[in-house]
Short mmCIF file of C-alpha atoms in Angstrom, two decimals:
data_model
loop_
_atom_site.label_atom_id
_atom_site.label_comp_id
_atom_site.label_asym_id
_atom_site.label_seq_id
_atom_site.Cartn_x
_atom_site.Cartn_y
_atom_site.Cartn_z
CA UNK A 1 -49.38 -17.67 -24.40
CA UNK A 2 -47.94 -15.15 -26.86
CA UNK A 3 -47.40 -11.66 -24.91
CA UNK A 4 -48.24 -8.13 -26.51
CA UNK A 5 -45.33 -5.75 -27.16
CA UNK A 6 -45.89 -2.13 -27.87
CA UNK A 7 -42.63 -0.82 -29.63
CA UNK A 8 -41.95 2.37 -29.44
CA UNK A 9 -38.59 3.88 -31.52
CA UNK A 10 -37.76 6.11 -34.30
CA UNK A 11 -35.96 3.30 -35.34
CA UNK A 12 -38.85 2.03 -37.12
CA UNK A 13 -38.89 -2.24 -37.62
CA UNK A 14 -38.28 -1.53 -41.44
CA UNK A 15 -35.80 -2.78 -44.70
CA UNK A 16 -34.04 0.96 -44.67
CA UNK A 17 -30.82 0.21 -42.77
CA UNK A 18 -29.36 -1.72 -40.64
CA UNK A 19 -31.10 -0.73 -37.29
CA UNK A 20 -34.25 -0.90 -38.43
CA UNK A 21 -34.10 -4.11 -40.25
CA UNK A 22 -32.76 -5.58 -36.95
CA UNK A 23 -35.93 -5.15 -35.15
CA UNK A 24 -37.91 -6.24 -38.47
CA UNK A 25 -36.36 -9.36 -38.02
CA UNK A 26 -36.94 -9.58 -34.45
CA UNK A 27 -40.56 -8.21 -34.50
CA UNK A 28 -42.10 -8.82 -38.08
CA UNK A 29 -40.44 -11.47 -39.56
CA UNK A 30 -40.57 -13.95 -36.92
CA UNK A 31 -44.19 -13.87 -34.66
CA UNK A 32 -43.21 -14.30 -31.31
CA UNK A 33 -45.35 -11.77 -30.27
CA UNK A 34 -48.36 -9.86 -30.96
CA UNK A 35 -46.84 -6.40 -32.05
CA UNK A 36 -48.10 -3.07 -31.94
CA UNK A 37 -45.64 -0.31 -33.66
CA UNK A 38 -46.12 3.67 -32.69
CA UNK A 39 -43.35 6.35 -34.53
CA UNK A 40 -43.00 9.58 -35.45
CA UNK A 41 -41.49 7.40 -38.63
CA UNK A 42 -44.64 5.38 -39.86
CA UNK A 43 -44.17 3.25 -42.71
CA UNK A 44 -46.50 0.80 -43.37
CA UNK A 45 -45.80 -2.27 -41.82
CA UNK A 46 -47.66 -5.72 -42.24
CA UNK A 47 -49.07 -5.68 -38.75
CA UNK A 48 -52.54 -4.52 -37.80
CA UNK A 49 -51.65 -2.48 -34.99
CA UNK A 50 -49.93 0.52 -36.14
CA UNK A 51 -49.90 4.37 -35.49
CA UNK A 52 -48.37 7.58 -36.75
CA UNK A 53 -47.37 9.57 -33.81
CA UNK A 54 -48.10 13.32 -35.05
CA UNK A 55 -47.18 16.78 -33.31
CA UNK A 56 -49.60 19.65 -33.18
CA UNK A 57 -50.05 21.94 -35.70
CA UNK A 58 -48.31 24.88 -34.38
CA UNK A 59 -44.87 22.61 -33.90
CA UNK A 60 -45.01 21.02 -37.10
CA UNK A 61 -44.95 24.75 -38.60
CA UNK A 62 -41.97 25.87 -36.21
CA UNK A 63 -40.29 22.97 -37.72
CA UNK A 64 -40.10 24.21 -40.65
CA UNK A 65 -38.88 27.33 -39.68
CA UNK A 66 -35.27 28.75 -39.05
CA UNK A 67 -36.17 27.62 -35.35
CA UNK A 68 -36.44 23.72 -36.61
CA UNK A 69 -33.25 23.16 -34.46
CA UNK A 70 -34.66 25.03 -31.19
CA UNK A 71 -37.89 23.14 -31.47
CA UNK A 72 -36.53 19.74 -32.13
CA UNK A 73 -34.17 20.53 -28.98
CA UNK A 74 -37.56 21.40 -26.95
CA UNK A 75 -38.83 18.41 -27.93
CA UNK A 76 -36.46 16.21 -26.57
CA UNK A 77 -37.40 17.55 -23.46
CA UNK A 78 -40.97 17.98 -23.55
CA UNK A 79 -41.43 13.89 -24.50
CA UNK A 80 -40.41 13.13 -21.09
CA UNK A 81 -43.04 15.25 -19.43
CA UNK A 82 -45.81 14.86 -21.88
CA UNK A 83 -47.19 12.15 -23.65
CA UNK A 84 -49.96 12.68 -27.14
CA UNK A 85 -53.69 11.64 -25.61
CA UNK A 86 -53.81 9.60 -28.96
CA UNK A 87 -50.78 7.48 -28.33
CA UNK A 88 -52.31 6.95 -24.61
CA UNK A 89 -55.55 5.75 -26.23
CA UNK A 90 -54.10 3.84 -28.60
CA UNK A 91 -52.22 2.18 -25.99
CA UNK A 92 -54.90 1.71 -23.54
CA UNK A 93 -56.91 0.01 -26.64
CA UNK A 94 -54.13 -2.57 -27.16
CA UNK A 95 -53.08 -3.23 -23.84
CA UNK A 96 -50.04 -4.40 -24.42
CA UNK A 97 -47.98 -6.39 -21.86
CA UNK A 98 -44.55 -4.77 -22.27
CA UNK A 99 -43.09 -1.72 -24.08
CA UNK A 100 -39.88 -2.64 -26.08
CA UNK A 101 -37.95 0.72 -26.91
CA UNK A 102 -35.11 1.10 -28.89
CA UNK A 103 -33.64 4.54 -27.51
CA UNK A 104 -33.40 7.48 -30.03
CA UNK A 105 -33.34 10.97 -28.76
CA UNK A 106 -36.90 11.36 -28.88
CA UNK A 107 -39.51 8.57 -28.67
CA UNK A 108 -37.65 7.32 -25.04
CA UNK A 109 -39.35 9.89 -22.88
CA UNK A 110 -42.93 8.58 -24.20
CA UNK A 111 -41.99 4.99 -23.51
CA UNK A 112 -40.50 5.55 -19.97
CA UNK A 113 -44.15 7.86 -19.55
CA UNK A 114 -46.19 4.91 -20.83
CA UNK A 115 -44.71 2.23 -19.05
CA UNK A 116 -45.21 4.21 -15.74
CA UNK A 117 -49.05 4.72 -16.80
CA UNK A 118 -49.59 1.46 -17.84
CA UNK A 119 -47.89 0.07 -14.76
CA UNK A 120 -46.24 -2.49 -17.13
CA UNK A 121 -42.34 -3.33 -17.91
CA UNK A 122 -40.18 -1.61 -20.44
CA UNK A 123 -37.34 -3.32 -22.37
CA UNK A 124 -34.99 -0.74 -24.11
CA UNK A 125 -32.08 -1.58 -26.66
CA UNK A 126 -29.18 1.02 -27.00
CA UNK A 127 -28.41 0.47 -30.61
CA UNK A 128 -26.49 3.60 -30.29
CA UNK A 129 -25.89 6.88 -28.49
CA UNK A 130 -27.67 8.99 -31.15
CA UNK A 131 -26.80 12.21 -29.27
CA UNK A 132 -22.99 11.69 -29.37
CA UNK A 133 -23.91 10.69 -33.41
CA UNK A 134 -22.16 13.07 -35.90
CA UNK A 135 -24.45 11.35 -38.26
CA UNK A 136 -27.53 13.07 -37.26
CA UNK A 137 -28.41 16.37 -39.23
CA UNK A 138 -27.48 19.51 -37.98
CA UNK A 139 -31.40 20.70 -38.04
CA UNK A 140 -32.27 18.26 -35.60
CA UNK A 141 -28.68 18.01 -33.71
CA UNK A 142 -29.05 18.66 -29.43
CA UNK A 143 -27.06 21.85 -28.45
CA UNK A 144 -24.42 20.78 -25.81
CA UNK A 145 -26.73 21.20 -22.50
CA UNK A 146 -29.52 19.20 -24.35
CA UNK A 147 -26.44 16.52 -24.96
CA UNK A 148 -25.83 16.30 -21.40
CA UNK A 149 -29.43 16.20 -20.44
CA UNK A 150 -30.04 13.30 -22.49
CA UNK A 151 -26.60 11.05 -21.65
CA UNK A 152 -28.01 11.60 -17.77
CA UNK A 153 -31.48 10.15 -19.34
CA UNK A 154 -29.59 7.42 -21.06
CA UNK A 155 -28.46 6.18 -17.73
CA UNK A 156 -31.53 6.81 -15.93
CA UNK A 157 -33.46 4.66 -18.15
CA UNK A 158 -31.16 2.27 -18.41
CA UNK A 159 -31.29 2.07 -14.42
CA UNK A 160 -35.42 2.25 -14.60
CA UNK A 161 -36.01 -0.56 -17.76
CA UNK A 162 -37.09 -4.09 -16.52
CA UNK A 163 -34.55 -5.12 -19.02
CA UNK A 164 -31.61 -3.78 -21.04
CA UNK A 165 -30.21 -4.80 -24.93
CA UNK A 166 -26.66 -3.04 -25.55
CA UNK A 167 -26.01 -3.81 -29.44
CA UNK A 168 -21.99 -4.18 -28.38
CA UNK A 169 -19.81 -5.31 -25.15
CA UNK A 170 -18.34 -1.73 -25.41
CA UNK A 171 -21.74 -0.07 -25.26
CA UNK A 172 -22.49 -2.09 -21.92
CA UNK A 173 -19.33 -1.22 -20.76
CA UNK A 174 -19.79 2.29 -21.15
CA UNK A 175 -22.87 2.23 -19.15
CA UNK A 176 -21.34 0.44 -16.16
CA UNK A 177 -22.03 -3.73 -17.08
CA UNK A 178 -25.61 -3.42 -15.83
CA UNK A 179 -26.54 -6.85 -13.95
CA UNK A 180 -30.32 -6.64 -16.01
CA UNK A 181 -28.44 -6.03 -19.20
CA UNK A 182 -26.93 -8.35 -22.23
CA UNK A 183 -25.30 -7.81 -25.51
CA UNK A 184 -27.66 -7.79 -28.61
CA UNK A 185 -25.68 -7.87 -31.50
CA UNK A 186 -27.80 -6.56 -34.35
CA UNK A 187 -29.57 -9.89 -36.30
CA UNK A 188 -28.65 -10.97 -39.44
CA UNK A 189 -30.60 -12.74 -42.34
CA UNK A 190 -32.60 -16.00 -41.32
CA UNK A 191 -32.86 -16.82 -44.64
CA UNK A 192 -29.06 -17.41 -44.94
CA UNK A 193 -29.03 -21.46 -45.71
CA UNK A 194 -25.84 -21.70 -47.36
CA UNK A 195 -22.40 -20.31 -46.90
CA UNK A 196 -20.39 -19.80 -49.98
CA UNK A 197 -16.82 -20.48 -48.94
CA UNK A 198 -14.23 -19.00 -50.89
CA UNK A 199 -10.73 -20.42 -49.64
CA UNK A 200 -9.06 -20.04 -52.43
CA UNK A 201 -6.71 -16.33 -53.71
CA UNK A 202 -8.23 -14.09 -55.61
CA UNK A 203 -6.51 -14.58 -58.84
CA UNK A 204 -6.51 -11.68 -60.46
CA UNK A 205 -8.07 -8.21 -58.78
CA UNK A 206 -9.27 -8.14 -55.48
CA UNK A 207 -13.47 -6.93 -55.60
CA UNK A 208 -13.53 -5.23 -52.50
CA UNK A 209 -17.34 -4.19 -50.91
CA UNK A 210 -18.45 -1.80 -48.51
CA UNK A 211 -21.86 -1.38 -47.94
CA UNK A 212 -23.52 0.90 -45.46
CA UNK A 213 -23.17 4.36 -44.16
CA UNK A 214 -21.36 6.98 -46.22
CA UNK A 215 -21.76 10.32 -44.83
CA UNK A 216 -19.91 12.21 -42.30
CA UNK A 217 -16.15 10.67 -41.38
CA UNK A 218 -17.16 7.50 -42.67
CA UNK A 219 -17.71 9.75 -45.99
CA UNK A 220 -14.56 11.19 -46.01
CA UNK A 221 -12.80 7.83 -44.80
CA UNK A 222 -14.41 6.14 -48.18
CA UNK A 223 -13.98 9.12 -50.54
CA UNK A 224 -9.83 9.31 -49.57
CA UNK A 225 -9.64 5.01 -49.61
CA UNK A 226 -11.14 5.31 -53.18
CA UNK A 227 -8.95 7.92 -54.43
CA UNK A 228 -6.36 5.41 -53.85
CA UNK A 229 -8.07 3.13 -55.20
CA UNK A 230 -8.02 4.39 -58.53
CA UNK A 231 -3.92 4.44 -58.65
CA UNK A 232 -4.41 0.56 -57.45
CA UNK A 233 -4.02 -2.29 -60.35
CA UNK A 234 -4.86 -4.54 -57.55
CA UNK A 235 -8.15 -4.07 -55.74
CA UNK A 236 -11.38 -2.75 -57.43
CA UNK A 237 -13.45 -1.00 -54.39
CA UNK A 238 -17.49 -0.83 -54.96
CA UNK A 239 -19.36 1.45 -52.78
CA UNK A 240 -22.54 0.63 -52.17
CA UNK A 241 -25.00 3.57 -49.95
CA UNK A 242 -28.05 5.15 -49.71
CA UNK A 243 -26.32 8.04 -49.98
CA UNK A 244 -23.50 10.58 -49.29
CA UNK A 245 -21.89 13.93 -48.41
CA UNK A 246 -19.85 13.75 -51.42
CA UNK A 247 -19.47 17.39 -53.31
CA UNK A 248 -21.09 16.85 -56.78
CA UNK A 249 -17.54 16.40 -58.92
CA UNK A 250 -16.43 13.19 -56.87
CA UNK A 251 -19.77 11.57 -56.87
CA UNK A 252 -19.54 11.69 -60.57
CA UNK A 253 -15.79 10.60 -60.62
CA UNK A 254 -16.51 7.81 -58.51
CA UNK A 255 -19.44 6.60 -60.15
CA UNK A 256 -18.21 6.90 -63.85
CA UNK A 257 -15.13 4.57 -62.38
CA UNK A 258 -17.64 2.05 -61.02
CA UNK A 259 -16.54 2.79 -57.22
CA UNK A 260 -19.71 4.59 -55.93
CA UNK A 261 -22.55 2.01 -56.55
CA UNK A 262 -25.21 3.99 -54.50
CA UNK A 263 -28.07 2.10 -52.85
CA UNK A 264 -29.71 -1.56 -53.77
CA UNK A 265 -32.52 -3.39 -52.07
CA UNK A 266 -30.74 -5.59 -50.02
CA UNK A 267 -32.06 -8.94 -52.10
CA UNK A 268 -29.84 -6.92 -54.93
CA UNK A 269 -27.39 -6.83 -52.47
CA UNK A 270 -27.10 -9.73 -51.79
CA UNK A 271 -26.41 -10.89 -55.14
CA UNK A 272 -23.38 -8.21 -54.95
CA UNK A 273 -22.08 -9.76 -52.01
CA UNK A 274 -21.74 -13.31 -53.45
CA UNK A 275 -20.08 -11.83 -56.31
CA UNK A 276 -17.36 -9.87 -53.64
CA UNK A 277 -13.67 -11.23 -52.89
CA UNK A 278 -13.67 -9.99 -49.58
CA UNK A 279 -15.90 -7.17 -47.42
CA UNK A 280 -15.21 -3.68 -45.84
CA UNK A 281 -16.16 -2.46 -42.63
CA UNK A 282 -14.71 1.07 -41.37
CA UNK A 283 -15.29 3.20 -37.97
CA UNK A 284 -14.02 6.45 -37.62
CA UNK A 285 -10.47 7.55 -36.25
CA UNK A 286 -12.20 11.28 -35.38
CA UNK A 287 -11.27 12.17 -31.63
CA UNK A 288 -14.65 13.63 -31.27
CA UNK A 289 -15.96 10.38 -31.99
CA UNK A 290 -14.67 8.65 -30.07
CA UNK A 291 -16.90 7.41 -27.33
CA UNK A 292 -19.57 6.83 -30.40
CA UNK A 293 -16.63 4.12 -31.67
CA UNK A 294 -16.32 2.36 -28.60
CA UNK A 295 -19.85 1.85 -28.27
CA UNK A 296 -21.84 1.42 -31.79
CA UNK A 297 -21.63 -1.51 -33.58
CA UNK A 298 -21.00 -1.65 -37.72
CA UNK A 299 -24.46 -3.94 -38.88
CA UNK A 300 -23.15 -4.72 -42.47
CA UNK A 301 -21.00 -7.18 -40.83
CA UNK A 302 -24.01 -9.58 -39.93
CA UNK A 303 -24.44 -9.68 -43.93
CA UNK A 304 -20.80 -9.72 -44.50
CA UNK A 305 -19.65 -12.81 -42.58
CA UNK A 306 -22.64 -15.63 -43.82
CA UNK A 307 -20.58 -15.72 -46.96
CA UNK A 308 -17.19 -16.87 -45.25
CA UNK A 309 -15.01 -14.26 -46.80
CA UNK A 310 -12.31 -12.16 -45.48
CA UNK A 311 -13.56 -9.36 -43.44
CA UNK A 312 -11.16 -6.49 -43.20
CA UNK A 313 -11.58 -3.53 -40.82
CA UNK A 314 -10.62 -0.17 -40.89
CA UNK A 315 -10.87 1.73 -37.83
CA UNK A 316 -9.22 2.62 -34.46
CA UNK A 317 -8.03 0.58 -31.74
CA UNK A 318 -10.27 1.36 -29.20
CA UNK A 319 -13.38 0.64 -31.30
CA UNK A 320 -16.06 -2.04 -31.35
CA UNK A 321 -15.23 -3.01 -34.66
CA UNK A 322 -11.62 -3.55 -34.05
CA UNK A 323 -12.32 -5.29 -30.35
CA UNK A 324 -14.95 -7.46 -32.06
CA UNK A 325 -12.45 -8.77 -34.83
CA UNK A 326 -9.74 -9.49 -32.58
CA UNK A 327 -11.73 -11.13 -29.74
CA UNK A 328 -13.08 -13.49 -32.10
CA UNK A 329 -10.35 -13.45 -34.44
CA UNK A 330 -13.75 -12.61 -37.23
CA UNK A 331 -11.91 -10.04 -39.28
CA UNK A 332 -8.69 -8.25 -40.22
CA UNK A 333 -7.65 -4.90 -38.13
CA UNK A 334 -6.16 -2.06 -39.78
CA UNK A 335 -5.41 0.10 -36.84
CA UNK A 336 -3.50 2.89 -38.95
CA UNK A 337 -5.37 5.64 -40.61
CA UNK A 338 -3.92 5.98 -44.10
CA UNK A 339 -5.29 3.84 -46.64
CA UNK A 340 -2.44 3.27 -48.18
CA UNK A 341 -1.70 0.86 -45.25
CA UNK A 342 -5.11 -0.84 -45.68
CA UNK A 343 -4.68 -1.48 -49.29
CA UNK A 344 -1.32 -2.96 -48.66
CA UNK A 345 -3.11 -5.24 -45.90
CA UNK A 346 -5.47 -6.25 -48.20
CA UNK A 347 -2.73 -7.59 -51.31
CA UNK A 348 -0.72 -8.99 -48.90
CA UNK A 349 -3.26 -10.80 -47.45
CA UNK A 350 -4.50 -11.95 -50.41
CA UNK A 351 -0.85 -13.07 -51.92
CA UNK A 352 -0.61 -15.54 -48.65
CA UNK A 353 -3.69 -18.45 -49.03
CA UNK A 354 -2.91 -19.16 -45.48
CA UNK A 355 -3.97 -15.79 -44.74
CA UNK A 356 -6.45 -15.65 -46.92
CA UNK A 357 -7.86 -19.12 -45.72
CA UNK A 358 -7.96 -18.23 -42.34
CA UNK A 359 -9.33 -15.09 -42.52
CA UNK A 360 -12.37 -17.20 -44.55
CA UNK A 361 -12.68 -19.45 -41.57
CA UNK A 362 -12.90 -16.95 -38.95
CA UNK A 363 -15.80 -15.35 -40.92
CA UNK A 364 -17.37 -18.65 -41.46
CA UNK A 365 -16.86 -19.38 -37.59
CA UNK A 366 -18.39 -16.13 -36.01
CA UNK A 367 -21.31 -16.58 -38.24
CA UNK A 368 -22.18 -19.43 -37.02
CA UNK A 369 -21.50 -18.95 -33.77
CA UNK A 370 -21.52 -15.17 -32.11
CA UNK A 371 -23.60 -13.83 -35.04
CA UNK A 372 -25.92 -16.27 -35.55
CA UNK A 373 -29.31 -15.29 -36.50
CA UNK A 374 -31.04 -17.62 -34.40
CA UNK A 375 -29.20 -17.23 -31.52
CA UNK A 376 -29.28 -13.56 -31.70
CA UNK A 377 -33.16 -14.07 -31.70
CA UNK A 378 -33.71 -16.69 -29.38
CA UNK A 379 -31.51 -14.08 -27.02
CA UNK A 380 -34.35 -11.00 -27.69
CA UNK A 381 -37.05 -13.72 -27.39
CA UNK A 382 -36.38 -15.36 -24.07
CA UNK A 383 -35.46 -12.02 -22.23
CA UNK A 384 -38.43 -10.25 -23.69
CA UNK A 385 -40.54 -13.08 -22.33
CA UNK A 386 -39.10 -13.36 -19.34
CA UNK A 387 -40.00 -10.12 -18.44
CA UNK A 388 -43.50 -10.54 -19.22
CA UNK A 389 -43.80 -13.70 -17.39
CA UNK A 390 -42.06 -12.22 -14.14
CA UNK A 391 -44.97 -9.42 -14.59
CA UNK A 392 -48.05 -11.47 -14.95
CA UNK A 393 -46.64 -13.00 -11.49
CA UNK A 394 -46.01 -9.89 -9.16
#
């Protein structure tokens, strides 16, 4: 029997970034299911159920206003007490079995509402605490007491879903180790069928990738790293993002010396990544962030670590990034802010092929193993329909 999921997110099942081409994976690329998609985000998707979740007239005006920020913030609050007639029909017309959810700030409240309508079970997956996010715009950021209101939300849906994803063992932490909950680390590429193993020193420079988000700290994190970068004769740093907070001057600086790459389709990527010596993964060492650190989860990784190639990670302690590399001894930790002690990580590393040769196995090793596409899936799969299953019983 294949069940029907109704997914509900901002985070729309889509190539864009990392989040959303999780739940591709899960939801488009593999058939598992019978999937229905509803977002304020609609891209077109090759499903046949599929609809654009639109707010009346008078709000779509107001947002864009100098009150955008007031009625986004209203918003967050109205979705838990009011749900779009269209989305009900469209719901009642696909009567779908269970409501998958990945929680955003503001399509949560409509799938707690539906699944109570529908009187059928609702999976979430906390790919992040988007309120606590410094990434999200200021336009659309919740004041403080919205903040609060939705963290107490967080946990009450978390205590109300049939069944809880947390995309890291800090983010399940955080919310208590809830019994009806598992880790989800984001999925990688099923497509992957060969790992290119590079054991041996680089001989010469050291090609150096990042690729993901670039604003905010992580912004400022990359631009001061790459600054050094240009007084290094040892490591050549390539940037690659669908964007930045750069001002103008450095963009062009860092382009013109071949750092700042900007965005590629990830089968261009991909051919980047082959071509790399070793990867870059960073999390912020901002105090305000801090809770965010301990709980998201840094997706490049899952395309980082199929190619068996030193991982190294810049970040704090206390985050995911940092616990996830050391638990599973998957990457190098540079624990220190200044990049000056990362770079000199990185050469030494790279002058020892012990080092260097272990740090290639323990990438090879996690993707195959903690990482692994399929087992990541077969995780979202059997839980999913597990739920279903115990429904169509009671």
């Amino acid at each position: 029997m294949t069940y029907k999921v109704l997914y509900i997110s901002a985070v729309s099942p889509d190539t864009t970034s990392g989040g959303r081409f999780a739940m591709y994976r899960h939801l488009i690329i593999k058939q598992d299911f019978e999937v229905a998609v509803a977002s304020t985000n609609f891209v077109h998707l090759p499903i046949k159920e599929q609809f654009c979740i639109r707010r009346n007239r008078l709000i779509e005006r107001l947002r864009r206003t100098r009150f955008c920020r007031l009625i986004y913030n209203l918003e967050y609050l109205i979705n838990w007490f009011n749900v779009p007639k269209s989305l009900v029909k469209f719901a009642d017309n696909f009567q779908p079995d269970v409501i998958v959810c990945v929680v955003d700030d503001w399509h949560f409240g409509l799938a707690y509402q539906l699944s109570n309508y529908l009187k059928i079970p609702l999976v979430v997956n906390f790919q992040d605490l988007f309120c606590l996010s410094q990434f999200v715009p200021d336009l659309i950021r919740p004041y403080p007491l919205i903040t609060s209101w939705l963290i107490q939300r967080y946990h009450q849906i978390n205590q109300f879903a049939d069944h809880v994803f947390y995309t890291s063992e800090g983010m399940k932490e955080w919310f208590g180790n809830n019994e009806k909950g598992d880790v989800l680390y984001p999925v990688g590429n099923f497509q992957e069928e060969k790992y290119i193993n590079q054991k041996q020193c680089p001989q010469d420079q050291i090609k150096l990738i990042y690729a993901g988000n670039c604003y905010g700290a992580y912004g400022r994190m990359l631009l001061e790293l790459s600054e050094y970068v240009l007084k290094s004769q040892h490591i050549q740093l390539q940037i690659f993002a669908a964007g930045n907070d750069w001002l103008p001057e450095k963009i062009e600086q860092m382009t013109q010396a071949g750092i700042y790459q900007g965005f590629k389709p990830f089968h261009l990527l991909k051919e980047q990544l082959e071509q790399a010596d070793a990867f870059l993964t960073v999390m912020s060492f901002e105090k305000e962030e801090e809770v965010f650190m301990r709980t998201s989860f840094t997706t490049k990784w899952l395309d980082y670590v199929p190619y068996g190639k030193p991982v190294f990670v810049w970040g704090p302690e206390y985050s995911t990034a940092c616990s996830f590399a050391k638990k599973y001894q998957s990457g190098i930790a540079i624990m220190e802010e200044n990049p000056e002690v990362l770079l000199q990580v990185i050469t030494e590393t790279a002058s020892n092929p012990t080092d260097w040769y272990s740090a290639c196995e323990g990438s090879s090793r996690v993707a195959n193993t903690v990482l692994n596409a399929e087992q990541i899936h077969h995780l979202f799969v059997d839980k999913v329909t597990d739920v279903c299953h115990k429904s169509f019983k009671s």
